[in-house]
Backbone as ProteinMPNN parsed JSONL, in Angstrom:
{"seq_chain_A": "MTKYLISFPSEAMMVSDEELPDVAAAAHAVIEEAKAAGVYVFGGGVAEDVQPVLVSEDGSVSPQIYPASQLTGGFTVLEIATREEAVEWARKIAVACRCSQELREFMYDPAS", "coords_chain_A": {"N_chain_A": [[-171.3, -25.275, 145.952], [-168.255, -24.889, 147.665], [-165.559, -26.833, 148.92], [-163.45, -26.361, 151.691], [-160.247, -26.528, 153.2], [-159.235, -26.057, 156.385], [-156.534, -25.544, 158.394], [-153.774, -26.278, 160.663], [-150.318, -26.594, 161.529], [-148.987, -28.736, 164.07], [-146.95, -27.528, 165.579], [-147.617, -24.868, 165.561], [-149.548, -24.374, 167.436], [-149.204, -23.141, 170.4], [-149.778, -23.622, 173.395], [-150.219, -23.785, 176.909], [-150.278, -26.634, 179.147], [-152.191, -26.147, 181.031], [-153.893, -24.409, 179.711], [-154.94, -25.963, 177.693], [-157.444, -27.487, 178.118], [-159.364, -25.376, 177.949], [-158.895, -24.416, 175.356], [-159.537, -26.707, 173.85], [-162.279, -26.913, 174.475], [-163.225, -24.513, 173.359], [-162.582, -24.913, 170.651], [-164.154, -27.165, 170.091], [-166.647, -25.992, 170.411], [-166.754, -24.238, 168.21], [-166.768, -26.113, 166.151], [-169.217, -27.377, 166.674], [-170.869, -25.218, 166.133], [-170.375, -24.946, 163.382], [-171.443, -27.366, 162.502], [-174.137, -26.985, 163.192], [-174.695, -24.94, 161.444], [-174.655, -26.277, 159.106], [-172.382, -26.579, 157.502], [-170.238, -28.161, 158.095], [-168.0, -30.756, 157.217], [-165.88, -32.622, 157.764], [-163.431, -33.289, 160.273], [-160.457, -33.244, 162.316], [-157.504, -34.491, 163.929], [-154.1, -35.174, 163.083], [-152.699, -38.292, 163.766], [-149.946, -38.202, 165.375], [-148.304, -39.957, 166.661], [-148.248, -42.231, 165.212], [-146.408, -43.485, 162.678], [-146.148, -42.258, 159.324], [-146.514, -43.977, 156.162], [-145.362, -44.926, 152.891], [-147.172, -46.008, 150.199], [-146.841, -48.0, 147.43], [-147.579, -48.45, 143.849], [-147.599, -51.187, 143.435], [-148.409, -52.13, 145.829], [-146.524, -52.353, 147.801], [-145.076, -51.336, 150.901], [-143.446, -48.636, 152.398], [-141.353, -47.074, 154.844], [-140.277, -44.703, 154.075], [-141.261, -41.638, 153.315], [-142.391, -39.042, 151.005], [-139.838, -36.633, 150.303], [-139.553, -33.792, 152.415], [-142.225, -33.899, 153.02], [-144.662, -33.372, 155.305], [-147.168, -33.757, 157.586], [-148.954, -32.541, 160.113], [-150.744, -31.759, 163.117], [-153.98, -30.163, 163.291], [-157.12, -30.24, 161.497], [-159.89, -29.049, 159.56], [-162.602, -29.648, 157.438], [-164.758, -27.795, 155.559], [-167.815, -27.062, 153.875], [-168.667, -24.479, 151.921], [-170.313, -21.519, 150.724], [-168.951, -19.161, 149.859], [-165.65, -17.714, 149.511], [-165.158, -15.666, 151.317], [-166.824, -16.353, 153.46], [-165.503, -18.686, 154.197], [-163.08, -17.643, 155.081], [-164.014, -16.307, 157.352], [-164.867, -18.489, 158.95], [-162.376, -19.73, 159.277], [-161.144, -17.75, 160.768], [-162.665, -17.891, 163.144], [-161.917, -20.439, 164.018], [-159.199, -19.989, 164.367], [-159.243, -18.193, 166.534], [-160.338, -19.886, 168.507], [-158.426, -21.957, 168.641], [-156.196, -20.566, 169.194], [-154.182, -19.944, 167.386], [-152.954, -19.038, 164.153], [-154.599, -19.984, 161.092], [-154.304, -22.065, 158.214], [-155.748, -21.695, 155.044], [-157.189, -23.491, 152.508], [-158.454, -24.185, 149.265], [-160.389, -26.788, 147.955], [-160.086, -28.328, 144.801], [-162.679, -28.553, 142.396], [-164.175, -31.58, 141.598], [-166.03, -33.202, 139.345], [-166.642, -35.885, 139.42], [-166.589, -36.649, 142.001]], "CA_chain_A": [[-170.595, -25.017, 147.196], [-166.856, -25.272, 147.61], [-164.997, -27.39, 150.152], [-162.233, -25.693, 152.13], [-159.445, -27.141, 154.251], [-158.707, -25.108, 157.364], [-155.604, -26.398, 159.136], [-152.583, -25.705, 161.292], [-149.355, -27.6, 161.969], [-149.007, -28.848, 165.527], [-146.013, -26.601, 166.224], [-148.211, -23.524, 165.603], [-150.379, -24.245, 168.635], [-148.323, -23.068, 171.558], [-150.577, -23.365, 174.591], [-149.763, -24.553, 178.069], [-151.142, -27.749, 179.556], [-153.313, -25.57, 181.777], [-154.801, -23.768, 178.741], [-155.448, -26.939, 176.73], [-158.893, -27.762, 178.226], [-160.135, -24.238, 177.446], [-158.73, -24.401, 173.9], [-160.342, -27.821, 173.328], [-163.7, -26.557, 174.593], [-163.512, -23.464, 172.375], [-162.532, -25.533, 169.322], [-165.35, -28.005, 169.94], [-167.8, -25.091, 170.255], [-166.779, -23.774, 166.82], [-167.196, -27.255, 165.334], [-170.666, -27.522, 166.868], [-171.485, -24.105, 165.39], [-170.299, -25.299, 161.953], [-172.426, -28.441, 162.278], [-175.473, -26.386, 163.248], [-174.85, -24.121, 160.236], [-174.726, -27.177, 157.952], [-171.202, -26.449, 156.642], [-169.199, -29.091, 158.542], [-167.836, -31.994, 156.461], [-165.033, -33.55, 158.501], [-162.308, -32.651, 160.941], [-159.722, -34.066, 163.258], [-156.079, -34.244, 164.062], [-153.251, -36.239, 162.57], [-152.11, -39.105, 164.835], [-148.504, -38.02, 165.205], [-147.575, -41.082, 167.26], [-148.268, -43.313, 164.223], [-145.559, -43.049, 161.571], [-146.725, -42.421, 157.987], [-145.821, -44.876, 155.241], [-145.588, -44.674, 151.47], [-147.702, -47.213, 149.565], [-146.563, -47.95, 145.989], [-148.574, -49.016, 142.936], [-147.628, -52.646, 143.579], [-148.878, -52.455, 147.17], [-145.445, -52.396, 148.783], [-145.151, -50.281, 151.904], [-142.123, -48.167, 152.788], [-141.385, -46.0, 155.834], [-139.714, -43.51, 153.452], [-142.289, -40.827, 152.654], [-141.831, -38.035, 150.108], [-138.991, -35.63, 150.972], [-140.201, -32.544, 152.855], [-143.643, -34.11, 153.263], [-144.95, -33.45, 156.73], [-148.536, -33.362, 157.892], [-149.189, -32.624, 161.546], [-151.718, -30.798, 163.621], [-155.407, -30.374, 163.162], [-157.731, -29.749, 160.268], [-161.339, -29.078, 159.422], [-163.095, -29.466, 156.078], [-166.081, -27.193, 155.545], [-168.382, -26.789, 152.554], [-169.142, -23.114, 152.123], [-170.683, -20.869, 149.467], [-168.006, -18.14, 149.39], [-164.333, -17.658, 150.165], [-165.284, -14.751, 152.449], [-167.359, -17.144, 154.567], [-164.437, -19.597, 154.609], [-162.148, -16.834, 155.88], [-164.64, -16.064, 158.653], [-164.775, -19.734, 159.725], [-160.962, -19.896, 159.637], [-160.906, -16.806, 161.861], [-163.269, -18.448, 164.354], [-161.075, -21.557, 164.454], [-157.952, -19.386, 164.854], [-159.513, -17.679, 167.876], [-160.521, -21.018, 169.411], [-157.177, -22.728, 168.769], [-155.16, -19.609, 169.581], [-153.109, -19.905, 166.39], [-153.408, -18.768, 162.791], [-155.028, -21.154, 160.332], [-154.097, -22.059, 156.769], [-157.002, -21.908, 154.325], [-156.983, -23.995, 151.153], [-159.672, -24.551, 148.546], [-160.304, -28.021, 147.18], [-160.52, -28.211, 143.402], [-163.911, -29.271, 142.123], [-164.084, -32.798, 140.774], [-167.419, -33.584, 139.112], [-166.824, -37.312, 139.659], [-166.564, -36.969, 143.436]], "C_chain_A": [[-169.183, -25.593, 147.083], [-166.42, -25.833, 148.955], [-163.66, -26.706, 150.429], [-161.573, -26.506, 153.229], [-158.901, -26.017, 155.115], [-157.821, -25.92, 158.289], [-154.484, -25.597, 159.774], [-151.632, -26.836, 161.643], [-149.295, -27.605, 163.496], [-148.08, -27.855, 166.212], [-146.553, -25.169, 166.293], [-149.015, -23.3, 166.879], [-149.478, -24.312, 169.861], [-149.138, -22.639, 172.769], [-150.059, -24.252, 175.708], [-150.732, -25.698, 178.358], [-152.37, -27.235, 180.297], [-154.35, -24.956, 180.83], [-155.516, -24.78, 177.844], [-156.93, -27.272, 176.896], [-159.767, -26.625, 177.702], [-160.07, -24.16, 175.926], [-159.583, -25.506, 173.271], [-161.83, -27.493, 173.374], [-164.084, -25.508, 173.561], [-163.536, -24.03, 170.959], [-163.769, -26.396, 169.086], [-166.601, -27.149, 169.761], [-167.894, -24.569, 168.82], [-167.236, -24.903, 165.9], [-168.703, -27.478, 165.474], [-171.43, -26.421, 166.141], [-171.491, -24.408, 163.889], [-171.291, -26.407, 161.608], [-173.838, -27.867, 162.245], [-175.75, -25.538, 162.005], [-174.914, -24.968, 158.971], [-173.527, -27.102, 157.024], [-170.103, -27.453, 156.983], [-169.185, -30.349, 157.679], [-167.069, -33.014, 157.286], [-163.929, -32.767, 159.182], [-161.621, -33.623, 161.87], [-158.28, -33.634, 163.348], [-155.31, -35.431, 163.536], [-152.622, -36.961, 163.759], [-150.595, -39.096, 164.666], [-147.679, -39.131, 165.837], [-147.589, -42.321, 166.362], [-147.503, -42.818, 162.998], [-146.26, -43.244, 160.225], [-145.89, -43.401, 157.167], [-146.169, -44.471, 153.818], [-146.018, -45.988, 150.833], [-147.538, -47.054, 148.056], [-147.666, -48.606, 145.18], [-148.711, -50.522, 143.091], [-148.074, -53.094, 144.97], [-147.774, -52.523, 148.213], [-145.51, -51.155, 149.667], [-143.735, -49.932, 152.358], [-142.254, -47.089, 153.855], [-140.835, -44.682, 155.285], [-140.827, -42.744, 152.734], [-141.607, -39.798, 151.755], [-140.964, -37.04, 150.887], [-139.777, -34.348, 151.249], [-141.709, -32.686, 153.066], [-143.867, -34.277, 154.76], [-146.372, -32.957, 156.945], [-148.748, -33.615, 159.376], [-150.33, -31.692, 161.899], [-153.157, -31.179, 163.386], [-155.948, -29.768, 161.886], [-159.241, -29.862, 160.351], [-161.662, -28.878, 157.949], [-164.526, -28.947, 156.177], [-166.517, -26.986, 154.107], [-169.162, -25.492, 152.656], [-169.386, -22.452, 150.768], [-169.624, -19.893, 148.955], [-166.684, -18.228, 150.151], [-164.388, -16.732, 151.392], [-165.838, -15.474, 153.677], [-166.3, -18.11, 155.094], [-163.412, -18.866, 155.467], [-162.729, -16.584, 157.267], [-164.605, -17.32, 159.529], [-163.332, -19.999, 160.149], [-160.6, -18.956, 160.786], [-161.456, -17.344, 163.175], [-162.421, -19.596, 164.91], [-159.745, -21.031, 164.994], [-158.12, -18.849, 166.273], [-159.595, -18.843, 168.863], [-159.209, -21.753, 169.678], [-155.991, -21.859, 169.181], [-153.932, -19.672, 168.67], [-153.722, -19.67, 165.01], [-153.707, -20.067, 162.057], [-154.683, -20.973, 158.86], [-155.426, -22.4, 156.107], [-156.675, -22.33, 152.904], [-158.332, -24.402, 150.567], [-159.445, -25.865, 147.815], [-160.774, -27.747, 145.759], [-161.796, -29.027, 143.226], [-163.637, -30.459, 141.212], [-165.508, -33.303, 140.559], [-167.678, -35.072, 139.354], [-166.856, -37.646, 141.147], [-167.89, -36.716, 144.099]], "O_chain_A": [[-168.965, -26.644, 146.48], [-166.859, -25.363, 150.005], [-162.85, -26.501, 149.525], [-162.244, -27.094, 154.076], [-158.192, -25.134, 154.631], [-158.284, -26.879, 158.907], [-154.274, -24.421, 159.477], [-152.075, -27.923, 162.016], [-149.531, -26.578, 164.133], [-148.382, -27.384, 167.308], [-145.998, -24.34, 167.015], [-149.146, -22.168, 167.347], [-149.054, -25.384, 170.294], [-149.185, -21.461, 173.125], [-149.527, -25.336, 175.467], [-151.861, -25.713, 177.868], [-153.452, -27.814, 180.203], [-155.547, -24.982, 181.117], [-156.578, -24.485, 177.298], [-157.635, -27.338, 175.889], [-160.799, -26.876, 177.08], [-161.074, -23.871, 175.275], [-160.271, -25.272, 172.277], [-162.557, -27.765, 172.419], [-165.15, -25.597, 172.952], [-164.402, -23.676, 170.159], [-164.36, -26.362, 168.006], [-167.518, -27.539, 169.038], [-168.991, -24.466, 168.271], [-168.009, -24.671, 164.97], [-169.383, -27.742, 164.483], [-172.508, -26.661, 165.598], [-172.484, -24.16, 163.205], [-171.906, -26.383, 160.542], [-174.639, -28.218, 161.379], [-176.895, -25.429, 161.564], [-175.193, -24.451, 157.888], [-173.624, -27.516, 155.869], [-169.135, -27.582, 156.234], [-170.233, -30.945, 157.434], [-167.537, -34.134, 157.49], [-163.538, -31.699, 158.713], [-162.146, -34.695, 162.171], [-157.899, -32.552, 162.9], [-155.804, -36.558, 163.542], [-152.075, -36.321, 164.657], [-150.039, -39.889, 163.906], [-146.48, -39.237, 165.576], [-147.006, -43.347, 166.712], [-147.906, -41.846, 162.359], [-146.895, -44.274, 160.003], [-144.712, -43.622, 157.448], [-147.147, -43.764, 153.579], [-145.296, -46.981, 150.922], [-148.034, -46.091, 147.47], [-148.569, -49.236, 145.73], [-149.794, -51.077, 142.906], [-148.115, -54.29, 145.258], [-148.056, -52.73, 149.394], [-145.937, -50.082, 149.241], [-142.932, -50.814, 152.664], [-143.169, -46.268, 153.788], [-140.918, -43.653, 155.955], [-141.279, -43.158, 151.666], [-140.38, -39.697, 151.747], [-141.314, -36.649, 152.001], [-140.561, -33.889, 150.418], [-142.396, -31.685, 153.27], [-143.337, -35.191, 155.391], [-146.725, -31.856, 156.524], [-148.725, -34.757, 159.836], [-150.812, -30.931, 161.06], [-153.506, -32.356, 163.295], [-155.325, -28.902, 161.273], [-159.788, -30.663, 161.109], [-161.06, -28.032, 157.288], [-165.388, -29.572, 156.795], [-165.689, -26.762, 153.224], [-170.165, -25.399, 153.363], [-168.735, -22.791, 149.78], [-169.413, -19.798, 147.746], [-166.614, -18.74, 151.268], [-163.726, -16.998, 152.395], [-165.384, -15.243, 154.797], [-166.209, -18.331, 156.301], [-162.932, -19.407, 156.463], [-162.002, -16.646, 158.258], [-164.34, -17.224, 160.728], [-163.094, -20.447, 161.271], [-159.835, -19.327, 161.676], [-160.789, -17.264, 164.207], [-162.232, -19.708, 166.121], [-159.219, -21.566, 165.97], [-157.242, -19.03, 167.117], [-158.991, -18.792, 169.935], [-158.922, -22.124, 170.816], [-154.913, -22.371, 169.481], [-152.8, -19.481, 169.115], [-154.86, -20.057, 164.744], [-153.138, -21.115, 162.364], [-154.76, -19.867, 158.326], [-156.142, -23.292, 156.562], [-155.973, -21.623, 152.181], [-159.218, -24.891, 151.267], [-158.433, -26.038, 147.136], [-161.744, -27.02, 145.544], [-161.959, -30.077, 143.848], [-162.955, -30.344, 140.193], [-166.132, -33.787, 141.503], [-168.835, -35.475, 139.481], [-167.118, -38.789, 141.521], [-168.03, -36.936, 145.302]]}, "name": "protein", "num_of_chains": 1, "seq": "MTKYLISFPSEAMMVSDEELPDVAAAAHAVIEEAKAAGVYVFGGGVAEDVQPVLVSEDGSVSPQIYPASQLTGGFTVLEIATREEAVEWARKIAVACRCSQELREFMYDPAS"}
């Protein structure tokens, strides 16, 4: 089984404050469906109010992250048998979140 990252940047989700409770309920319903199907691994949103830092080999911490590196929004990791199934789950999440989703495949690492 392959693990897939389904995600969207926060600026992609353009819903009003009034719509947000319905979007949250729909998104949670898809996650519950994924859990019931046994494909859910992990999901959440990036805490955008906490600034990222860069940690070096020596343990030093810097507020300067890699240029052009930006991670915002929400993500879900699912473990699925086929890419076609991953596309279908990404579609379900897109409907719930009312925005298109990016789909990425994790490389297999036999040591993980």
